């Protein structure tokens, strides 16, 4: 969707905690905080340009219907909608553009999806350690599927410290939604017990990653009831720096991925990102729910307000010599 709006960069700052973001895709550029030795650095994957693929989707607020749609189509109210296929025969993150445009709070109508959608995203610092993300959307004239996600990639050690395989993660989910060979949901909901997806207790990201073909890229069914109240999603801890990130949400699921597609991505300063350079925790509705009636519905009707909240808490353990 063409736009004449200019790209702007904005900063929220409290003490040593700062978040920079841009109106291009409502994108988080950096989250800077100190480590246990008071060294400040960004803990998000940092890119010099927002236009390159496949990295142009990193950090942005993604699409009216995030993740994959099997067969690039779905049926709603008796009408079959064929949307843009951009990953083989399937749709990933809303098609070729998604919401990767310059944002002003406005109406979007893109890539074969029904109706017009009014979307806002609000970033707020709460105290000196919390980042609140609130997404709201209204279907203006037709029922439509809505599944907004925040696609930030995190390396809690430091954005350029290498891979995240030694970082510890705990995910509060007893089940996940398996996929077929094309990464499309089968419609099943399966226990994580006895699988590489079991992070009910804290383990390093790399503890079982070699049991998977490429790394993690899977939707977890979060424990607890989705709705207005926040529930825990995950904790991520880096022992070297002492940094910890905790995440809560109102959404029913979370996509855990380990930047498997980031290969030889070179920044202007010469640093090169490689696979597993960061991890992503996208709180969300279940992917491809439009084609699986047993999944929680992602349909929003005209006049109804879609709400999705996330709360990130950042903390640091004290250095050993204190």
XYZ file of C-alpha atoms in Angstrom, residues 151-309:
159
model
C 7.871 -9.705 15.686
C 10.867 -8.497 17.698
C 13.893 -10.791 17.819
C 15.739 -10.826 21.153
C 19.275 -11.642 22.211
C 19.209 -10.867 25.926
C 22.995 -11.188 26.153
C 23.571 -8.461 23.560
C 22.344 -8.120 19.995
C 25.812 -8.846 18.577
C 27.025 -11.403 21.142
C 26.604 -14.419 18.848
C 23.889 -17.077 19.077
C 21.267 -17.506 21.798
C 21.776 -21.263 22.287
C 23.198 -20.796 25.802
C 20.352 -18.554 26.951
C 17.887 -20.239 29.293
C 14.187 -20.211 28.486
C 11.039 -21.333 30.257
C 7.747 -21.425 28.335
C 4.497 -21.779 30.272
C 2.793 -24.111 27.811
C 1.946 -27.806 28.168
C 0.849 -28.216 24.537
C 1.762 -27.089 21.030
C 0.190 -27.165 17.549
C 2.263 -29.425 15.231
C 2.856 -28.661 11.554
C 3.250 -30.598 8.314
C 6.241 -30.492 5.946
C 5.119 -27.069 4.660
C 4.901 -25.632 8.198
C 1.080 -25.568 8.066
C -0.831 -26.570 11.226
C -2.291 -30.065 11.159
C -5.131 -29.010 13.474
C -3.879 -31.180 16.327
C -3.055 -29.974 19.839
C -0.285 -32.157 21.274
C 1.463 -32.432 24.650
C 5.043 -31.153 24.831
C 5.972 -33.985 27.204
C 8.796 -36.099 25.817
C 9.434 -33.738 22.880
C 12.129 -31.117 22.145
C 9.387 -28.524 22.695
C 9.196 -29.098 26.452
C 10.357 -25.932 28.210
C 7.998 -26.162 31.181
C 11.194 -26.110 33.215
C 14.024 -23.771 32.315
C 16.533 -25.194 29.812
C 19.052 -23.647 27.455
C 17.678 -22.931 23.989
C 20.297 -25.257 22.524
C 19.617 -28.190 24.854
C 17.417 -30.036 22.313
C 17.633 -27.900 19.179
C 19.708 -30.525 17.330
C 16.699 -32.859 17.477
C 14.919 -30.498 15.075
C 15.714 -30.046 11.394
C 16.327 -26.294 11.421
C 15.544 -24.984 14.880
C 12.425 -23.809 16.687
C 9.485 -22.268 14.825
C 6.347 -23.534 16.548
C 3.155 -22.279 18.183
C 2.657 -23.110 21.853
C -0.757 -23.351 23.516
C -0.294 -21.233 26.622
C -1.530 -22.613 29.922
C -4.404 -20.706 31.501
C -7.414 -18.947 30.011
C -6.938 -16.375 27.251
C -8.882 -13.151 27.591
C -8.669 -9.860 29.442
C -6.285 -10.993 32.180
C -2.557 -11.312 31.613
C -0.942 -14.726 31.967
C 2.735 -15.733 31.931
C 4.280 -16.653 28.586
C 8.014 -17.142 29.037
C 11.156 -16.201 30.939
C 14.504 -15.771 29.167
C 17.781 -15.504 31.111
C 21.366 -14.879 30.025
C 23.824 -15.986 32.717
C 26.802 -14.105 31.276
C 25.179 -10.678 31.488
C 22.645 -11.407 34.223
C 19.814 -10.026 32.107
C 16.342 -11.561 32.314
C 13.220 -10.918 30.258
C 9.759 -12.005 31.432
C 6.699 -11.865 29.180
C 2.934 -11.887 29.856
C 0.014 -11.688 27.404
C -3.744 -11.899 26.945
C -3.345 -14.080 23.813
C -3.899 -17.882 23.716
C -0.617 -18.809 22.007
C 3.005 -17.884 21.414
C 5.229 -18.613 18.413
C 8.745 -19.473 19.569
C 11.327 -19.192 16.806
C 15.110 -19.054 16.729
C 15.967 -16.919 13.676
C 16.602 -19.993 11.560
C 16.391 -17.965 8.332
C 18.943 -15.299 9.335
C 21.957 -16.300 7.229
C 24.911 -13.986 6.510
C 22.948 -10.817 7.258
C 25.651 -8.143 7.323
C 25.290 -4.818 9.096
C 27.029 -1.649 7.908
C 29.604 -1.993 10.700
C 30.610 -5.402 9.324
C 28.977 -7.569 11.979
C 27.294 -10.624 10.456
C 24.166 -12.227 11.927
C 23.884 -15.986 11.502
C 21.160 -18.580 12.296
C 20.053 -18.540 15.943
C 21.402 -15.010 16.430
C 18.222 -14.209 18.349
C 14.884 -15.631 19.426
C 11.329 -14.452 18.917
C 8.319 -14.863 21.195
C 5.239 -13.771 19.213
C 2.131 -13.887 21.369
C -0.774 -14.624 19.047
C -3.932 -16.448 18.130
C -3.303 -19.934 16.758
C -1.899 -19.847 13.198
C -4.279 -20.905 10.400
C -7.214 -20.843 12.813
C -9.376 -19.778 9.851
C -9.004 -23.328 8.499
C -9.241 -25.206 11.816
C -12.576 -24.737 13.631
C -11.237 -26.480 16.755
C -8.765 -23.601 17.275
C -9.863 -20.426 19.111
C -11.542 -18.139 16.592
C -9.640 -15.159 15.186
C -12.718 -13.655 13.490
C -13.604 -10.066 14.373
C -17.048 -8.790 13.372
C -17.930 -5.187 12.407
C -17.998 -2.923 15.451
C -16.147 -5.455 17.585
C -12.778 -4.436 19.047
C -9.832 -6.821 18.853
C -7.457 -6.406 21.809
C -4.033 -7.950 22.319
C -1.756 -6.978 25.189
